Coordinates of C-alpha atoms and ligand atoms in Angstrom, one line a residue:
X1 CA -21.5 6.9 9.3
X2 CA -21.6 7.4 5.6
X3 CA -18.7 5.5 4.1
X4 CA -16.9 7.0 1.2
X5 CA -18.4 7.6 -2.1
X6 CA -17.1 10.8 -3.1
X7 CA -15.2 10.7 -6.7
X8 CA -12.2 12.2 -8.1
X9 CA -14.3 13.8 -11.2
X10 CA -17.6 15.1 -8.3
X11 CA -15.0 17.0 -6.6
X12 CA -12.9 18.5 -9.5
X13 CA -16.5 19.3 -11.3
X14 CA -17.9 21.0 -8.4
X15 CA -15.0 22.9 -7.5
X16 CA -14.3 24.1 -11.3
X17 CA -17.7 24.9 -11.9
X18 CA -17.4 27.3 -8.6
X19 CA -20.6 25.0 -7.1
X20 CA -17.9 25.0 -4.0
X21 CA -14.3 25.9 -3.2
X22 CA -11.7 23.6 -2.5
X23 CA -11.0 25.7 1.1
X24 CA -14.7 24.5 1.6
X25 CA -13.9 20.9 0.7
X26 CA -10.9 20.8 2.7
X27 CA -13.0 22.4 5.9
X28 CA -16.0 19.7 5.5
X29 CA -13.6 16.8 5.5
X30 CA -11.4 18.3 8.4
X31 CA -14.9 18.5 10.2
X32 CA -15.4 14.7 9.2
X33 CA -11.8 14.2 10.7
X34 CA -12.4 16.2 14.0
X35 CA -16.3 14.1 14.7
X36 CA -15.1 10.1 13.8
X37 CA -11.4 10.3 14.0
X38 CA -9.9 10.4 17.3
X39 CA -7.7 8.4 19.1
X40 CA -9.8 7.0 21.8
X41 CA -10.3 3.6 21.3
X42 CA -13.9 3.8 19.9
X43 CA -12.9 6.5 16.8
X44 CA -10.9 5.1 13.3
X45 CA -7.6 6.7 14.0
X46 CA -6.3 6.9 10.6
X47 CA -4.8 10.2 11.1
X48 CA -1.5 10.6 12.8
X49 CA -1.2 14.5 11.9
X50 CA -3.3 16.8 10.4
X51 CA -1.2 19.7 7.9
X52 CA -3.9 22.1 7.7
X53 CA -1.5 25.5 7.2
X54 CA -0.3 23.6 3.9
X55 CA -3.6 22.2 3.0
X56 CA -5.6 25.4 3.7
X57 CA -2.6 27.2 1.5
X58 CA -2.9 24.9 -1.6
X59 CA -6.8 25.2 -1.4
X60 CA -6.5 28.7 -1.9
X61 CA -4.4 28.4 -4.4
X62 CA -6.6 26.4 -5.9
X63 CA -9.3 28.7 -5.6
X64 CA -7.6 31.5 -7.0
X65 CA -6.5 29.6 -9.7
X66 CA -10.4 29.0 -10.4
X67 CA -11.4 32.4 -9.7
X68 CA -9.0 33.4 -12.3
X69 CA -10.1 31.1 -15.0
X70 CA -6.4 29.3 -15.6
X71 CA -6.4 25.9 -16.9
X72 CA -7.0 23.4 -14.1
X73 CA -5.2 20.5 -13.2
X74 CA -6.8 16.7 -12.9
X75 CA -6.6 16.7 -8.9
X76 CA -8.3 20.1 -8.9
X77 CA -9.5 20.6 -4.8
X78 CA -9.0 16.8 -4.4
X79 CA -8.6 15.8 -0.5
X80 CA -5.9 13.2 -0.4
X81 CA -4.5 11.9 2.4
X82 CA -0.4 10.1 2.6
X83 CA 0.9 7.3 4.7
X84 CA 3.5 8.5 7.0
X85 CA 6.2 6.7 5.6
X86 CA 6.3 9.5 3.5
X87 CA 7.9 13.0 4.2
X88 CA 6.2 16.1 3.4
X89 CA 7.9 19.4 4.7
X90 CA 5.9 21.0 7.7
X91 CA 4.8 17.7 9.4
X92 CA 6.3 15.4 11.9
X93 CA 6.9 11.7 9.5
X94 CA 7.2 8.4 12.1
X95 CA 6.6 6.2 10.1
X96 CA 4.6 5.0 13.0
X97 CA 7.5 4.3 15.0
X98 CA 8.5 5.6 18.6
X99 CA 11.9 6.1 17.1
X100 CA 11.2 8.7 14.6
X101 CA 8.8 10.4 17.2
X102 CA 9.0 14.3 16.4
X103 CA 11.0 13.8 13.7
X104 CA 10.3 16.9 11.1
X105 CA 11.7 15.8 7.5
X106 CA 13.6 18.7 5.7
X107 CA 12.4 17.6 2.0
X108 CA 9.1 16.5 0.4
X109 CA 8.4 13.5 -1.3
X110 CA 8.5 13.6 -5.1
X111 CA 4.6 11.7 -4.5
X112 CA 4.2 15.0 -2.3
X113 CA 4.9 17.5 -4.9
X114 CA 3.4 15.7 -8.0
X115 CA -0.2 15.3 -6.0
X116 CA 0.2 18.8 -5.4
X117 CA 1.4 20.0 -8.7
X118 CA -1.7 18.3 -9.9
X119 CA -4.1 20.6 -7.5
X120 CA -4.6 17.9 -4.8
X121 CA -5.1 18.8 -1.1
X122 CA -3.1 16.9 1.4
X123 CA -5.2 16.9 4.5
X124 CA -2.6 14.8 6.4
X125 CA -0.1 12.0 7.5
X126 CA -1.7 8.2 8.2
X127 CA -1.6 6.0 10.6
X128 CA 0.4 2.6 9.5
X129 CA 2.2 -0.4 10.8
X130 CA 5.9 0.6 12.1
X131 CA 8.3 1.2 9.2
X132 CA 5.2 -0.7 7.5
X133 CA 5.5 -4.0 8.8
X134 CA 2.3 -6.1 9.5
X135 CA -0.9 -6.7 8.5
X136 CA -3.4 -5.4 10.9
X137 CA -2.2 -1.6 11.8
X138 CA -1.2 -3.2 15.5
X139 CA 1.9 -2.8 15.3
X140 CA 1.6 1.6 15.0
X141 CA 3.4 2.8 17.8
X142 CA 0.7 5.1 18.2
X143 CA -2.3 2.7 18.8
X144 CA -4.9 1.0 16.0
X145 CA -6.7 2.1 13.4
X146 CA -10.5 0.1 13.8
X147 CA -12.0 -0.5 10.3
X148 CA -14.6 1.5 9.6
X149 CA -17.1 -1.3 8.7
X150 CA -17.0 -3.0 12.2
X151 CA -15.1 -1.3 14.7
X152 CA -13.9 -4.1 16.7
X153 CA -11.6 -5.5 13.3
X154 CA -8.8 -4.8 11.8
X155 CA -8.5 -2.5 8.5
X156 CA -5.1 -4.5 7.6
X157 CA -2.1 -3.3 7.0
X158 CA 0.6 -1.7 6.7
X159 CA -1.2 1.2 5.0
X160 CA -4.7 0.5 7.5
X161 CA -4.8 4.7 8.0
X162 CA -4.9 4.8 3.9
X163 CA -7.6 2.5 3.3
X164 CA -9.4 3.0 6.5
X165 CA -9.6 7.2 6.0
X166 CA -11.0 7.0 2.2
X167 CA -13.5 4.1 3.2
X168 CA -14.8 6.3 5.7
X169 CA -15.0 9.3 3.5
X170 CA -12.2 11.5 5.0
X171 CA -10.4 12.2 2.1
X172 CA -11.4 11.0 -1.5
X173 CA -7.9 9.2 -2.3
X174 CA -4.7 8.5 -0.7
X175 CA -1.2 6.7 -0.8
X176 CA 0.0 3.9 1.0
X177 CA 3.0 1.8 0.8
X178 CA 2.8 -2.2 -0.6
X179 CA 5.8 -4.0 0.5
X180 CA 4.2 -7.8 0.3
X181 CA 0.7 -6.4 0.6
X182 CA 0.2 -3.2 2.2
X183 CA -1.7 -1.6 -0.1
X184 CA -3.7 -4.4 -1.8
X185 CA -4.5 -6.0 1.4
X186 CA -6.4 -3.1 3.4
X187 CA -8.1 -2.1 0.6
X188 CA -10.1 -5.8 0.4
X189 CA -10.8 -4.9 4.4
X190 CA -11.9 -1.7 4.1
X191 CA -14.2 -2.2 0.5
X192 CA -11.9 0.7 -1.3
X193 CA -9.8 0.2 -4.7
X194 CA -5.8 -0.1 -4.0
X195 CA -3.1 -0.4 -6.4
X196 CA 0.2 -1.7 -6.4
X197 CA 1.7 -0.4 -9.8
X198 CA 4.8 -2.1 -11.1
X199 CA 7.8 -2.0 -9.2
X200 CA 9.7 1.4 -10.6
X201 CA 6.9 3.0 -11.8
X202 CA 6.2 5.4 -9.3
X203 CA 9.1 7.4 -7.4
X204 CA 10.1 6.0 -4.4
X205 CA 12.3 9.5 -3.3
X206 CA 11.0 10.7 0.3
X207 CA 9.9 7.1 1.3
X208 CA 11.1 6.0 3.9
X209 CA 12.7 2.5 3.0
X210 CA 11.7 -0.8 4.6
X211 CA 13.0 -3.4 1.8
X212 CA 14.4 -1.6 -1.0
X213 CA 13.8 -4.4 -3.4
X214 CA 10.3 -4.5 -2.9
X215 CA 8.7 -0.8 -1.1
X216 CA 6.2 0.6 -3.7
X217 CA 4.1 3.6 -3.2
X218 CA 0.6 3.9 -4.5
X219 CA -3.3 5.0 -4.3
X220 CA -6.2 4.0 -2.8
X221 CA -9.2 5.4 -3.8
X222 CA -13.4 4.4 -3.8
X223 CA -12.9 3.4 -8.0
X224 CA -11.1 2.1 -10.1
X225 CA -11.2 5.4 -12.6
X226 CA -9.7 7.6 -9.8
X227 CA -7.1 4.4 -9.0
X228 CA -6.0 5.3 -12.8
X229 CA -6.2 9.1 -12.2
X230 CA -4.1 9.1 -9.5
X231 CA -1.4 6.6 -11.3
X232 CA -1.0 9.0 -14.6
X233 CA -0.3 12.0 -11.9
X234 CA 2.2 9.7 -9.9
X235 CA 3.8 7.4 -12.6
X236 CA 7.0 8.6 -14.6
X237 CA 10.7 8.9 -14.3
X238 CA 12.5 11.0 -11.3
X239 CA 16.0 11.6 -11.1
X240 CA 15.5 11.7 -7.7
X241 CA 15.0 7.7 -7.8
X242 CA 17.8 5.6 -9.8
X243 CA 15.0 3.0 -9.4
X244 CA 12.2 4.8 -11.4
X245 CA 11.6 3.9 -14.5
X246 CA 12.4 5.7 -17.9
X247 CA 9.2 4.1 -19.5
X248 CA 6.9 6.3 -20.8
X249 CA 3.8 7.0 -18.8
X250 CA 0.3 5.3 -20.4
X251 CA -2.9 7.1 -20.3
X252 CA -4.5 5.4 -17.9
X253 CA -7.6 6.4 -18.0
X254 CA -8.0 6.6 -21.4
X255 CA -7.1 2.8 -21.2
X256 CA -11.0 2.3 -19.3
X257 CA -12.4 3.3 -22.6
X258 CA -11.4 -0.5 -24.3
X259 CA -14.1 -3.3 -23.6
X260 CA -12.3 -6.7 -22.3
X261 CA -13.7 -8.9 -24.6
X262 CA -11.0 -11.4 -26.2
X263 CA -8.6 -11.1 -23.2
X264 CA -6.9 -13.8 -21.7
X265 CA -7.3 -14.4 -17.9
X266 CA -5.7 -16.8 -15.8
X267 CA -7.1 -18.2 -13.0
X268 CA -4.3 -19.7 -10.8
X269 CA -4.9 -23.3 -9.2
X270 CA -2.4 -22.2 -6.6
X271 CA -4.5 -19.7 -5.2
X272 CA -7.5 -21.8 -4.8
X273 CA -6.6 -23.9 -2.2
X274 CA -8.1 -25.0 1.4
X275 CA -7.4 -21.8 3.6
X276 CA -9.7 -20.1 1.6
X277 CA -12.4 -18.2 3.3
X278 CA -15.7 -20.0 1.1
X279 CA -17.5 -16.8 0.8
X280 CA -14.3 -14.8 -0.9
X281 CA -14.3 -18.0 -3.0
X282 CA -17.9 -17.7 -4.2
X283 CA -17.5 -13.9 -4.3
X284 CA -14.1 -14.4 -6.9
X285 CA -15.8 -17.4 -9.0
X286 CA -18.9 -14.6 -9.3
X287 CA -16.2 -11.8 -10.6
X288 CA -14.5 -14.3 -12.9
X289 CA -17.8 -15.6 -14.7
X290 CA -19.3 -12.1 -15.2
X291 CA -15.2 -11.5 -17.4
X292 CA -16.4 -14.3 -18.9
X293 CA -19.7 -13.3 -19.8
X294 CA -18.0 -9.7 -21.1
X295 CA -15.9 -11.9 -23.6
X296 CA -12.6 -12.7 -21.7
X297 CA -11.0 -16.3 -22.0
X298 CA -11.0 -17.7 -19.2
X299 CA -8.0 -20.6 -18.4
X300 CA -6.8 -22.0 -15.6
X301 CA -3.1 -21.7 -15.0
X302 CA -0.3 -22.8 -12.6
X303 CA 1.9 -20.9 -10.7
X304 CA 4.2 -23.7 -9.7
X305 CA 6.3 -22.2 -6.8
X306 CA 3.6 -20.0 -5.2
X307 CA 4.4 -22.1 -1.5
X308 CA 7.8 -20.8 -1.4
X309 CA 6.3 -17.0 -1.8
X310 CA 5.9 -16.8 2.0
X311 CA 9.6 -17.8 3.1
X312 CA 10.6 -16.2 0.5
X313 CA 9.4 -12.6 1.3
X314 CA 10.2 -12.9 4.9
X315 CA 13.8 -13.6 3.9
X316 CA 14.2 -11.0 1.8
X317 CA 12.2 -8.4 3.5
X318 CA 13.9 -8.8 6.7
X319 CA 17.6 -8.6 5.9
X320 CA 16.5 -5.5 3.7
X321 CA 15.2 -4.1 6.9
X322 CA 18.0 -4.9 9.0
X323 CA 19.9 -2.8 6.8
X324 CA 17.3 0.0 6.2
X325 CA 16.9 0.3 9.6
X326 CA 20.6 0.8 11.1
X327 CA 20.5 4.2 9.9
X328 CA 18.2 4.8 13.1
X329 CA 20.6 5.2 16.0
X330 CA 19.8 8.4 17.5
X331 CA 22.6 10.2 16.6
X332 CA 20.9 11.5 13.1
X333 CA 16.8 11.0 13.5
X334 CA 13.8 11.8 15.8
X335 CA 14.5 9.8 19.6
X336 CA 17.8 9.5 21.7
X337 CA 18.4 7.7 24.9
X338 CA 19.1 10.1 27.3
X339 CA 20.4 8.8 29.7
X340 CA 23.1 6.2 28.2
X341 CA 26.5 7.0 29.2
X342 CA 28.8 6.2 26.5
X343 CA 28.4 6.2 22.7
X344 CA 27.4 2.5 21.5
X345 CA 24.9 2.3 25.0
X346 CA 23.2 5.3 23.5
X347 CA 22.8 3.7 20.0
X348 CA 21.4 0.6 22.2
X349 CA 19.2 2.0 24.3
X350 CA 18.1 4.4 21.6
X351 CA 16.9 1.2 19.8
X352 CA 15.9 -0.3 22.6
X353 CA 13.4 1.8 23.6
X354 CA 12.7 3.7 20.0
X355 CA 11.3 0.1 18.1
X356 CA 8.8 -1.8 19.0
X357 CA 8.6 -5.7 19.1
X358 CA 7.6 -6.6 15.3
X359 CA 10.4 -4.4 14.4
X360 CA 13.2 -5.7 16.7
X361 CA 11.9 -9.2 16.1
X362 CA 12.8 -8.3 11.9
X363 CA 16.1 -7.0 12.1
X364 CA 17.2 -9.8 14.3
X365 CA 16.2 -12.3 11.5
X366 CA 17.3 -10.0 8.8
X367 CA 20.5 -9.9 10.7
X368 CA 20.8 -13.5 11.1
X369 CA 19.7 -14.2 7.3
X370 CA 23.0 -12.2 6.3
X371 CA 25.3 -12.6 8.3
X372 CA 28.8 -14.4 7.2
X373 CA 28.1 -18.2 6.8
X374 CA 24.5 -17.9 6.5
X375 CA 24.2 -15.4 3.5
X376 CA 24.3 -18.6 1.2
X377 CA 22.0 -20.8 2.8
X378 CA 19.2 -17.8 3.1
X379 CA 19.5 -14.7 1.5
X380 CA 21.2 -15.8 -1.6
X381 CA 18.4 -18.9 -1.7
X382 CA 15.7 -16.7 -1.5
X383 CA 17.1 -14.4 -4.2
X384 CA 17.1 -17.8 -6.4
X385 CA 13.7 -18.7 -4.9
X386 CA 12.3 -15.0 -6.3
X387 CA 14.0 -15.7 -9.8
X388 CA 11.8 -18.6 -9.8
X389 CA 8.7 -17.0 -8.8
X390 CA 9.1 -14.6 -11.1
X391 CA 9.7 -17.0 -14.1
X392 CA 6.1 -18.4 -12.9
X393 CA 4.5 -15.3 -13.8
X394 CA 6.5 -14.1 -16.7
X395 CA 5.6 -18.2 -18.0
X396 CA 2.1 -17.6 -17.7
X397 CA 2.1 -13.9 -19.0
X398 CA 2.5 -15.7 -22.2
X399 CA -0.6 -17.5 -22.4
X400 CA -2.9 -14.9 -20.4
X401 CA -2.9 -10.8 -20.1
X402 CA -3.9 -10.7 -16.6
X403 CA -4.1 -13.0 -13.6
X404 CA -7.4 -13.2 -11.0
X405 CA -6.9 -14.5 -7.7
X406 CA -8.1 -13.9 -4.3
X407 CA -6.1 -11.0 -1.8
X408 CA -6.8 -12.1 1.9
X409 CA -7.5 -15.7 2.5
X410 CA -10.2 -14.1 5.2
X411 CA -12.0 -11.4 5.5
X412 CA -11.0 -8.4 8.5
X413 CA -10.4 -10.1 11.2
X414 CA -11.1 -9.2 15.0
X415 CA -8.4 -6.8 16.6
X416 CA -5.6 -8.5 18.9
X417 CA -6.7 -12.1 16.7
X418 CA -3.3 -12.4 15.2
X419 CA -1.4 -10.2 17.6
X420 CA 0.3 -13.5 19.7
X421 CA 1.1 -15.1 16.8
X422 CA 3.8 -13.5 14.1
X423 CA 3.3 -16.7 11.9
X424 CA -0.2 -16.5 11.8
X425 CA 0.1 -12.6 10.9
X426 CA 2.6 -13.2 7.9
X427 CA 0.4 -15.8 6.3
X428 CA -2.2 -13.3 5.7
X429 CA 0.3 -12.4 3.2
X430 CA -0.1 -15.9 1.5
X431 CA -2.1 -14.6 -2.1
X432 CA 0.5 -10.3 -2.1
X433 CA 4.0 -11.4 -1.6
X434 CA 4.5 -13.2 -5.1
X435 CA 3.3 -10.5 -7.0
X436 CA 5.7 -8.3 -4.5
X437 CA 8.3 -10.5 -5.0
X438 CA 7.9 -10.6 -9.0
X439 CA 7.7 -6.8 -9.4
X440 CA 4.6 -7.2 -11.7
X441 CA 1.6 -4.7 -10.6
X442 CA -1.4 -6.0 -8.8
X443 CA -4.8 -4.1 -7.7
X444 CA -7.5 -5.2 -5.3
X445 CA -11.1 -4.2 -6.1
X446 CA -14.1 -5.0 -4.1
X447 CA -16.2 -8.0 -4.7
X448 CA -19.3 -7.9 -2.5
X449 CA -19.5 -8.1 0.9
X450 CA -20.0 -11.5 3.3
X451 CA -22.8 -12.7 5.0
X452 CA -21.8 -10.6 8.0
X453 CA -21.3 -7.5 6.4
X454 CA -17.6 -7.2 5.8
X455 CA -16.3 -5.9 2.1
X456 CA -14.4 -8.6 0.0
X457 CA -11.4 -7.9 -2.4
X458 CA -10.5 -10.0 -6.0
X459 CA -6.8 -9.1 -6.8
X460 CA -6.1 -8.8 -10.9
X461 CA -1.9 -8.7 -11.5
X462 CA -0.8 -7.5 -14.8
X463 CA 2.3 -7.7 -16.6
X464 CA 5.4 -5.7 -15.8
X465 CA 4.6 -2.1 -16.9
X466 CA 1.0 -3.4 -18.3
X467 CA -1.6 -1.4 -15.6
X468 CA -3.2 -0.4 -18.4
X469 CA -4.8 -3.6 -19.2
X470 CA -5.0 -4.5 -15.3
X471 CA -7.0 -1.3 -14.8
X472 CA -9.5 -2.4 -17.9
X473 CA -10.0 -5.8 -16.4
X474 CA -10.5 -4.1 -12.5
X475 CA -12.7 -2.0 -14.4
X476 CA -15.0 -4.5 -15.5
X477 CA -15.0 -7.0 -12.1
X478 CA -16.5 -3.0 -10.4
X479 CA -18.7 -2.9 -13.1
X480 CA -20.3 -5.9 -13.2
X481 CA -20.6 -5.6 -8.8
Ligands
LIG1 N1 2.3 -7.7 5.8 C1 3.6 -7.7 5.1 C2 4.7 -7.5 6.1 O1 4.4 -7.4 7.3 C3 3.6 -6.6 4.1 C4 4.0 -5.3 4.6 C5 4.0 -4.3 3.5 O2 3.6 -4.5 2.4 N2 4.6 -3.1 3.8 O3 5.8 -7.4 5.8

């Protein structure tokens, strides 16, 4: 299998210049889908469902538009794929869960319409963690996705389909969802660029919610000049979102064009520590000498209350759930119990039977954390806790422009490693939640690959509203690869 190498700017040339049409791109990748996708066990399964009527119809649009000579847009032909926490009009959206099985959403993401409005082709909806919670893509309702570097690992998760389907070259970008570490995390699994843009920055309207505080939508993509492409057409206010932002958006791209020399970049002790995989360690130091060889200060910093991230996020994140998620009772979405005889049994069983363990095992904890007489001691703690973290970074945004740290204490690990043992799974989060948590923006690039052949990430934060200089320092850490 060839794993992905296709660009943003290869397929917009070829398709402008009439070398090929974008029906024909869309064909060739749906052939891709249909030979190394399937759901058997020994394909990727990144896929959930495939919208070829839409797809097919914006590629001919597309073409048409080249035919006639109009001014093109940046996506031009692109084949993107979305996680399906996302709605798009004309395909089922499960969010990977049993509960929302068939579920057909009547509106489109504003992600939907801006990747289209920019010429993009959405080939389909991708397989994820249930309501994006985990950090392996075994908790889908709908069985795994394997990564496509070793077949027998996990491509993380939540958004595994995302980074999984552009790895393997089955669509040339994609969104996922980072919640704690969805996007940043199987992106360092699967060797692919994935960004997690500052908390408001890109519309959150069509999602569907998981913690409200902290669900971000953004792109994966094989580089980190399409990772900026795909920001400037996704960024910007929508007053479909209270929680966008008003801030104008930056030119991204454009951004790429300023060397690093004379930035500041901190290196957090915190991050450094024994669980550390020694080969992602090696791989990091490597990244962080060549910004020093391009001119960047180099300084190590401290991130005091980085242990606290953990607890922290799983407070949080859970009693947001608990909430999210009681909108699911089969009177208004996708499954009802059949068979329940009166009203609150068929909200029960409907739950019961619609979400799977992971899930369950969240809104009982979420549940717990706020409930009367423990709101204090947990939820309102780890909303002090966060201030705190947050004050770490905003601290040590004063003496540095960007921070460099590791994404996944380990390379992929082995399906069904982690699956008996949720505390295990959660500290895979250990180096994402904190930047989650902060609301700053964060992006995982590849680093090499490990003795055995697996890709490596290096995660570079930025300051709130600051991708431009994040993007200029992942720019240089691809660079120098
Ligand atoms: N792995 C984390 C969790 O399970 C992060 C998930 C996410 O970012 N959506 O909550």
């Amino acid at each position: 299998m060839s794993l992905g190498s296709m660009t943003i700017d290869l397929i917009r040339t070829a398709v402008a210049s009439g070398a090929t049409t974008a029906t024909a791109v869309a064909e060739q990748h749906y052939a891709k889908i249909a030979a190394e996708d399937g759901p058997d066990g020994k394909n990727i399964h990144s896929f959930l469902a495939l919208s070829k009527d839409r797809a097919l119809a914006q590629a001919a649009k597309i073409d048409a538009m080249v035919a006639k000579g109009d001014a093109l847009p940046v996506l031009v032909g692109v084949p993107v794929g979305i996680k399906d926490v996302l709605t798009m009009v004309g395909s089922p959206a499960t969010a990977g869960s049993k509960i929302l099985q068939g579920y057909m959403p009547p509106y489109d993401a504003t992600v939907v319409q801006r990747l289209e409005a920019a010429g993009a082709v959405i080939l389909g909806k991708m397989n994820c963690d249930e309501f994006a919670m985990g950090s392996s893509n075994e908790n889908s309702a709908y069985g795994p996705v394997l990564n496509p570097w070793a077949l027998d690992r996990v491509p993380g998760g939540s958004s595994g389909g995302s980074a999984a389907a552009v790895a393997a070259g089955f669509c040339v970008a994609s969104l996922g969802t980072d919640t704690g570490g969805s996007i940043r995390q199987p992106a360092a699994f699967c060797g692919v660029v994935g960004m997690l843009p500052t908390y408001g920055r890109i519309s959150r309207y069509g999602l569907i919610a998981f913690a409200s505080s902290l669900d971000r939508v953004g792109p994966f993509a094989t580089n980190v000049r399409d990772a900026a492409t795909m920001l400037g057409v996704l960024a910007g206010k929508d007053v479909l979102d209270a929680t966008s932002s008003e801030r104008p958006v930056g030119d991204y791209v454009g951004a790429l064009e300023k060397p690093v020399g004379g930035l500041r970049i901190g290196v957090p002790a915190e991050y450094f520590g024994d669980g550390l995989d020694p080969e992602i360690r090696a791989a990091i130091e490597k990244a962080i000498d060549g910004l020093h060889a391009s001119g960047c200060e180099v300084k190590q910093i401290s991130l005091p209350h980085t242990k606290y991230a953990i607890p922290t996020y799983y407070v949080i994140a859970t009693a947001e759930a608990s909430a999210n998620l009681s909108r699911f009772d089969g009177v208004r979405f996708g499954l009802r119990a059949g068979e329940a005889k009166t009203l609150s049994a068929m909200y029960r069983e409907t739950r019961d039977q619609g979400f799977g363990a992971e899930v369950k095992r969240r809104i009982l904890l979420g549940t717990y954390a706020l409930s009367a007489g423990y709101y204090d001691a947990y939820y309102r703690k780890a909303q002090q806790v966060r201030t705190l973290l947050t004050r770490d970074f905003l601290a040590a945004f004063s003496e540095v422009d960007a921070i460099v740290a590791p994404v996944t204490p380990t390379p992929a690990f082995k399906l069904g490693a982690k699956t008996d043992d949720p505390v295990q799974m959660y500290l895979e989060d250990i180096y994402s939640v904190a930047a989650s948590l902060a609301g700053i923006c964060g992006i995982s690039v590849p680093c090499g690959d490990t003795a055995a052949g697996l890709p490596m990430g290096v995660q570079v934060m930025g300051r709130h509203f600051d991708e431009e200089t994040m993007l200029r320092v992942a720019l240089a850490i691809e660079t120098a690869q």
